[in-house]
Coordinates of C-alpha atoms in Angstrom, one line a residue:
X14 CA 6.0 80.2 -44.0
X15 CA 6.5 77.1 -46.3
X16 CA 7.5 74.2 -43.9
X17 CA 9.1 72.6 -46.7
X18 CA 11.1 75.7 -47.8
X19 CA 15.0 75.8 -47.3
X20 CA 15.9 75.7 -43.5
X21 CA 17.7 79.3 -42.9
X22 CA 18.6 81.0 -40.1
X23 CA 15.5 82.5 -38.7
X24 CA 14.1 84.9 -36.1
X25 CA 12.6 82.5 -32.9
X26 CA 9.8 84.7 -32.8
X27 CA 8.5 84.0 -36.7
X28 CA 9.6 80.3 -35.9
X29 CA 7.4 80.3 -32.9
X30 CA 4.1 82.0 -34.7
X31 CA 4.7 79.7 -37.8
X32 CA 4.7 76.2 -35.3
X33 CA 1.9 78.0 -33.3
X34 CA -0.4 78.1 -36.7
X35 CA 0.8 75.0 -37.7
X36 CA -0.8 73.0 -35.2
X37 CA -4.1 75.1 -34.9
X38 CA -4.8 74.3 -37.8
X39 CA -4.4 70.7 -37.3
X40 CA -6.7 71.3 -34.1
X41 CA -3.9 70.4 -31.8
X42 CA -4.9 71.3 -27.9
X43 CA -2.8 73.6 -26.8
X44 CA -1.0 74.5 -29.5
X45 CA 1.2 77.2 -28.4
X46 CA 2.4 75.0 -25.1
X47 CA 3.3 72.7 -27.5
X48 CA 4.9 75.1 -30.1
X49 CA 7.1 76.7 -27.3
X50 CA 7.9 73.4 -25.9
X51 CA 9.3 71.6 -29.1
X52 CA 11.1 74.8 -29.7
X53 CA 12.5 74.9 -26.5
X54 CA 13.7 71.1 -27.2
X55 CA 15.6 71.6 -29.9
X56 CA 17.2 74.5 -28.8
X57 CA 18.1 73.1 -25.2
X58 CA 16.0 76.2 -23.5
X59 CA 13.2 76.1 -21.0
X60 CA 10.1 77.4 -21.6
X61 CA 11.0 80.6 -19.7
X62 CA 14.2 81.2 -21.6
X63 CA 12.4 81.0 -25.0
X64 CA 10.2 83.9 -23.8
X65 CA 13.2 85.9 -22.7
X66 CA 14.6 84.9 -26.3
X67 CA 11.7 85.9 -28.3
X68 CA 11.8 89.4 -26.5
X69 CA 15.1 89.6 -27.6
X70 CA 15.0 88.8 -31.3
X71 CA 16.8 85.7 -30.8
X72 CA 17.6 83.9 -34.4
X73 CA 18.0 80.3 -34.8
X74 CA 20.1 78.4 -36.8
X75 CA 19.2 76.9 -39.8
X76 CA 20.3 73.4 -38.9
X77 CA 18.0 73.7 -35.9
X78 CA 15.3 75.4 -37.5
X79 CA 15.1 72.0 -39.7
X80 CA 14.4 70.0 -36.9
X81 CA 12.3 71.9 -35.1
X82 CA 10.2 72.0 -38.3
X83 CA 10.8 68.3 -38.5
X84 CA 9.2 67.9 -35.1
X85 CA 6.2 70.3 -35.3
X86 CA 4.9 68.4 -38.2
X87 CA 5.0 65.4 -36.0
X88 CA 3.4 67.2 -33.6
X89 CA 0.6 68.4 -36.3
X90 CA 0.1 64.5 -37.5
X91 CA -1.2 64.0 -33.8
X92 CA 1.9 62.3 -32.6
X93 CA 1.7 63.1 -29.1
X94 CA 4.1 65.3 -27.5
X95 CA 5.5 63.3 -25.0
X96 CA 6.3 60.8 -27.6
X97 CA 8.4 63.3 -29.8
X98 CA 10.3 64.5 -26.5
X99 CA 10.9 61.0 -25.1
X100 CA 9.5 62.2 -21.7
X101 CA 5.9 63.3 -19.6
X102 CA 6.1 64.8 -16.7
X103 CA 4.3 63.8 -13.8
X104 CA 4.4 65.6 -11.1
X105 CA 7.8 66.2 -9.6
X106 CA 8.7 63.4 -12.1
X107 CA 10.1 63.0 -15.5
X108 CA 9.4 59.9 -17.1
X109 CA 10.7 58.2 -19.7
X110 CA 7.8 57.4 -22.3
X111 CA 7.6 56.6 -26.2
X112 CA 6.0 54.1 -28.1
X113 CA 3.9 50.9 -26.0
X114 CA 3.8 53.0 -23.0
X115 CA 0.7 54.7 -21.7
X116 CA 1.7 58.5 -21.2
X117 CA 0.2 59.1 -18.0
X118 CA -2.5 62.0 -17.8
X119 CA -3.0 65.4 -15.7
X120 CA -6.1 63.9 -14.0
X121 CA -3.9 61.1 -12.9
X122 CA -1.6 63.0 -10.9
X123 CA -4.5 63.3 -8.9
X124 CA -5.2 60.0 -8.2
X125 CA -1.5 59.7 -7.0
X126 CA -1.6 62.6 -4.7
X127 CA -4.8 61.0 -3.3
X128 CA -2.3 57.6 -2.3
X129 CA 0.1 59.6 -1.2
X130 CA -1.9 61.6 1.0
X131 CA -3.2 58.2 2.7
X132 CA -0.1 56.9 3.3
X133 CA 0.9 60.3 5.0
X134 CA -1.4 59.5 7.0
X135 CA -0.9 56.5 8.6
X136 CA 0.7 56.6 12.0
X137 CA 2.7 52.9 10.8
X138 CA 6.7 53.2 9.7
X139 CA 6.6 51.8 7.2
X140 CA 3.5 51.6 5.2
X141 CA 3.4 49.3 2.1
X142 CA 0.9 50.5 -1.4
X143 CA 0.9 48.4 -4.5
X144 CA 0.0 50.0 -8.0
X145 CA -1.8 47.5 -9.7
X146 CA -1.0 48.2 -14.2
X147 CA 1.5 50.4 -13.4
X148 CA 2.7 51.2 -17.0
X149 CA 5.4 53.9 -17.0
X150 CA 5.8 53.5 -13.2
X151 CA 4.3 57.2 -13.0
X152 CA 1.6 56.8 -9.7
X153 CA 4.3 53.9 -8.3
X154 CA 7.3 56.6 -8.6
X155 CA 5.4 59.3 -7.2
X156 CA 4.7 57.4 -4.2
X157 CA 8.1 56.0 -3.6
X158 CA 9.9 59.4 -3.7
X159 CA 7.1 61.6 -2.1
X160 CA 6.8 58.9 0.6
X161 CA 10.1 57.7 1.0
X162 CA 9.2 55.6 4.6
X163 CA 6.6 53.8 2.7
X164 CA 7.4 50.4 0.3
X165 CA 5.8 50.7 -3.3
X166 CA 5.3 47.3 -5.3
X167 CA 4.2 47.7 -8.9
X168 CA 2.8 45.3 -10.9
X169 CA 3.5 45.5 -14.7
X170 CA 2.7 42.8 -17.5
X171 CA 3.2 44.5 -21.5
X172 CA 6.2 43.6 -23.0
X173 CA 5.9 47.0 -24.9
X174 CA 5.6 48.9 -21.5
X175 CA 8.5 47.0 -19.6
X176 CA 11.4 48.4 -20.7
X177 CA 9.6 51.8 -20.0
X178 CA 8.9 51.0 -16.7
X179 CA 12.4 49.1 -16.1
X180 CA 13.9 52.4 -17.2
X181 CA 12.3 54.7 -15.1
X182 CA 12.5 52.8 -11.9
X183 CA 16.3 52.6 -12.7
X184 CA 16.5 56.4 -12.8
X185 CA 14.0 57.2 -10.4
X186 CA 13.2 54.6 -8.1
X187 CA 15.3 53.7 -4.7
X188 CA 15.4 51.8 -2.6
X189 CA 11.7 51.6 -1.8
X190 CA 10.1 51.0 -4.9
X191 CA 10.1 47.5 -6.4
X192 CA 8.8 46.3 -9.9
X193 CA 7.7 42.9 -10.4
X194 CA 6.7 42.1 -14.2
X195 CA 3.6 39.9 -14.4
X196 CA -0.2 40.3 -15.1
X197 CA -2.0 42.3 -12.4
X198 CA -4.5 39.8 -12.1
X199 CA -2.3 36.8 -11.5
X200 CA 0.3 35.4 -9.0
X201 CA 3.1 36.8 -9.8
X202 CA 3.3 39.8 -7.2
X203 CA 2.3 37.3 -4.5
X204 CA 4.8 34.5 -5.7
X205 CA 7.6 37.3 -5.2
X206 CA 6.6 38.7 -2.3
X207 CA 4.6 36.7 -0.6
X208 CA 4.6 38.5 2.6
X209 CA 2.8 41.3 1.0
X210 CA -1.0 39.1 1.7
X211 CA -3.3 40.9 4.3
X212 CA -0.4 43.2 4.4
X213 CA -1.1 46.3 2.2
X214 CA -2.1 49.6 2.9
X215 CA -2.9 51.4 -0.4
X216 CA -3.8 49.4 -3.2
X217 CA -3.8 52.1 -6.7
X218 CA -4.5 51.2 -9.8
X219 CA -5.4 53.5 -12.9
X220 CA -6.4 50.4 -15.5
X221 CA -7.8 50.2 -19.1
X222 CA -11.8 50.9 -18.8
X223 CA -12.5 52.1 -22.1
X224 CA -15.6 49.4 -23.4
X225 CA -14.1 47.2 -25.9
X226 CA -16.1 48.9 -28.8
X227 CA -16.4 52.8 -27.8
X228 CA -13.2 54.6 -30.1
X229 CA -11.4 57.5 -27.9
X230 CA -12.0 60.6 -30.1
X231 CA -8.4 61.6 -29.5
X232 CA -6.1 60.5 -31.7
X233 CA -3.5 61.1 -29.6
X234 CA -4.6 58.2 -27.6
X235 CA -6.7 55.9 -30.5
X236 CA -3.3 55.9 -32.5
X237 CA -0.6 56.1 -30.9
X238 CA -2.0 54.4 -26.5
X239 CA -1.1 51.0 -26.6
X240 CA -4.7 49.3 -26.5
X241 CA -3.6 47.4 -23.2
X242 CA -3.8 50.2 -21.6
X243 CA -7.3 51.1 -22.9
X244 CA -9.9 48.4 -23.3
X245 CA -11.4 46.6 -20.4
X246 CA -13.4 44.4 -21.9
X247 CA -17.3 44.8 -22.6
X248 CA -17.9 47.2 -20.4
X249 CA -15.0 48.4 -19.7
X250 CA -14.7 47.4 -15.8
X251 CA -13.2 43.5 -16.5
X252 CA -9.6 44.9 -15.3
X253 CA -11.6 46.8 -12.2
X254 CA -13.1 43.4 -11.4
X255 CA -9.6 42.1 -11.5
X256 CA -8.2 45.4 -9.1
X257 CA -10.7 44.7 -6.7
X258 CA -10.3 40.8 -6.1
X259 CA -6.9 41.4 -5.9
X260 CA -7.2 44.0 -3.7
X261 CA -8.9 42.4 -1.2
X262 CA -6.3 39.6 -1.0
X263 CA -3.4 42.3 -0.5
X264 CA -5.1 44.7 1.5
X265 CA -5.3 44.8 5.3
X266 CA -8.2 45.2 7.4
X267 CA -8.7 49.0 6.5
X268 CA -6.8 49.1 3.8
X269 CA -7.7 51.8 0.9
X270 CA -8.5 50.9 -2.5
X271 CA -8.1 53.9 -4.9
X272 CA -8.7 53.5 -9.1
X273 CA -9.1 55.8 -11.9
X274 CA -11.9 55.8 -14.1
X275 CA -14.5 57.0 -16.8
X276 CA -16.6 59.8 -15.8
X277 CA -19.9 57.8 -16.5
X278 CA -18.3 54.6 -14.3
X279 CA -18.7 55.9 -11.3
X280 CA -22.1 53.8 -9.7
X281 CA -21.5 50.5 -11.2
X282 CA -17.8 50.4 -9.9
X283 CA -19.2 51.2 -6.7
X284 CA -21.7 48.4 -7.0
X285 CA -19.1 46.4 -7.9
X286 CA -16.8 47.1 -5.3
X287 CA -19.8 46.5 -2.5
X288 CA -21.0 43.6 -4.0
X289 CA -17.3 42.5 -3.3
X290 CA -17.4 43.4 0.1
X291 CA -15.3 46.6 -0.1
X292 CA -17.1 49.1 2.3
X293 CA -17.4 53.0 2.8
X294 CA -17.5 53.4 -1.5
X295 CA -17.4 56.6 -2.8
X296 CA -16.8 58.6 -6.4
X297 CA -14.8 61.7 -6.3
X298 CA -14.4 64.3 -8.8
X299 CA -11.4 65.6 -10.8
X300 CA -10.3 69.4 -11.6
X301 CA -12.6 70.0 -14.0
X302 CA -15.6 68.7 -12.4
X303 CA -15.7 65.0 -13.6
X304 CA -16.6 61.4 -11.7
X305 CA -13.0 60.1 -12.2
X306 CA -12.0 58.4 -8.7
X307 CA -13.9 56.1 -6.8
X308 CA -12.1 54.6 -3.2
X309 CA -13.0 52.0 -0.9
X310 CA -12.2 50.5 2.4
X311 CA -11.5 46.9 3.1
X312 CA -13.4 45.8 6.1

């Protein structure tokens, strides 16, 4: 099937095996959850009623068979998904993303079960967390609906990621869940709320810790993830440096410290962490195996 041939009326299930090939060969992952999903898209269906569709000999228009080509190829040039749909979702989530956000990851949905989880926990009211780099608001978000007693303060500082985050804490955030704009490392969370020192019960941050010169092989992310997001100086642990001073001043005796990381970073954030007094450190693994989550408590 020529993508550039006229756009007629065509049956869904050629439609589907032509988008399906289409990005195979351009060694998308996952190609035919993407395929289906883009499909879907354009044709206002879920996933599940493209399957009942393509059972069915369903044809689709030629007007929308245009655009749905139109998107694939997108999709083949290693635009990532989430970009072409305007949204990732995260858990029970769905986020507004596009370009000068960071679309949040699988494994991070992890890392925000793991606060949520804590804050469970606690016997308090009304706990308070703080998501240090918060980018599209997803692990903040997640927090303040799944934990709707608890107060979520995130911390955002990209102009490219703002009106992101602005937007999804206007759809999705109540009450509970406050966004401050301002560099995670500075004063500005503290300056707003300054009663949030020695206060703080979970302190969650997924920063940039890609070393400065190490090139993710995706180009999904080494095209299109704003490089804020990514590079954490050197070695890649200047913004964990950062989380954990910060932490410390937020946190309360107790407090947990949860971040996001490279699978190789494990032992030297820990020896950062203890070296900054942090105590009880510890590297935890993802789905698939990987170091990707190290915690600490503050004594």
């Amino acid at each position: 099937m020529n993508s550039s041939a006229h756009a007629d009326d065509i049956a869904v299930t050629d439609l589907r095996q032509w988008a399906i090939s289409t990005l195979s060969a351009e060694g998308v992952p996952d190609a035919e959850v993407d395929a289906e999903l883009l499909i879907a898209h354009v044709l206002g269906f879920s996933r599940g009623e493209l399957a009942s569709k393509v059972v069915t000999g369903f044809t689709v228009p030629g007007e929308s068979t245009l655009l749905i080509r139109q998107l694939v190829q997108r999709r083949a040039g290693r635009e990532p998904l989430q970009h072409i749909l305007g949204v990732a979702w995260f858990r029970s989530l769905t986020l507004s993303v596009g370009p000068g956000v960071f679309v949040p990851r699988p494994e991070t949905e992890q890392l925000a079960g793991m606060a949520i989880d804590a804050l469970r926990s606690l016997a308090e009211p009304s706990p308070t967390a703080v998501d240090l780099g918060t980018g599209s608001g997803a692990i903040a978000l997640a927090m303040a609906t799944e934990v709707p007693h608890a107060h979520i303060y995130a911390v955002e500082k990209s102009p490219e990621a703002l009106p992101w985050t602005s937007k999804n804490f206007s759809a999705l955030g109540g009450a509970n869940a406050h966004l401050v704009p301002g560099d995670l490392a500075g004063d500005e969370l503290l300056a707003t709320y300054p009663e949030l020192e020695g206060t703080v019960a979970v302190v969650v941050s997924n920063p940039p810790y890609i070393p400065v010169d190490a090139i993710p092989r995706d180009p999904e992310v080494r095209l299109f993830d704003p490089s804020l997001a990514l590079y954490g100086g050197e070695d890649g642990l200047d913004v964990v440096r950062e989380v954990s001073r910060v932490g410390l001043i937020l946190g309360r005796p107790g407090a947990q410290l949860m971040l996001e990381h490279g699978e190789l970073q494990g032992a030297d954030i820990r020896g950062i962490l203890s070296a900054d007094g942090w105590r009880a450190t510890a590297t935890h693994r993802d789905l698939v195996g990987r170091d990707r989550y190290t915690t600490a408590t503050r004594p």
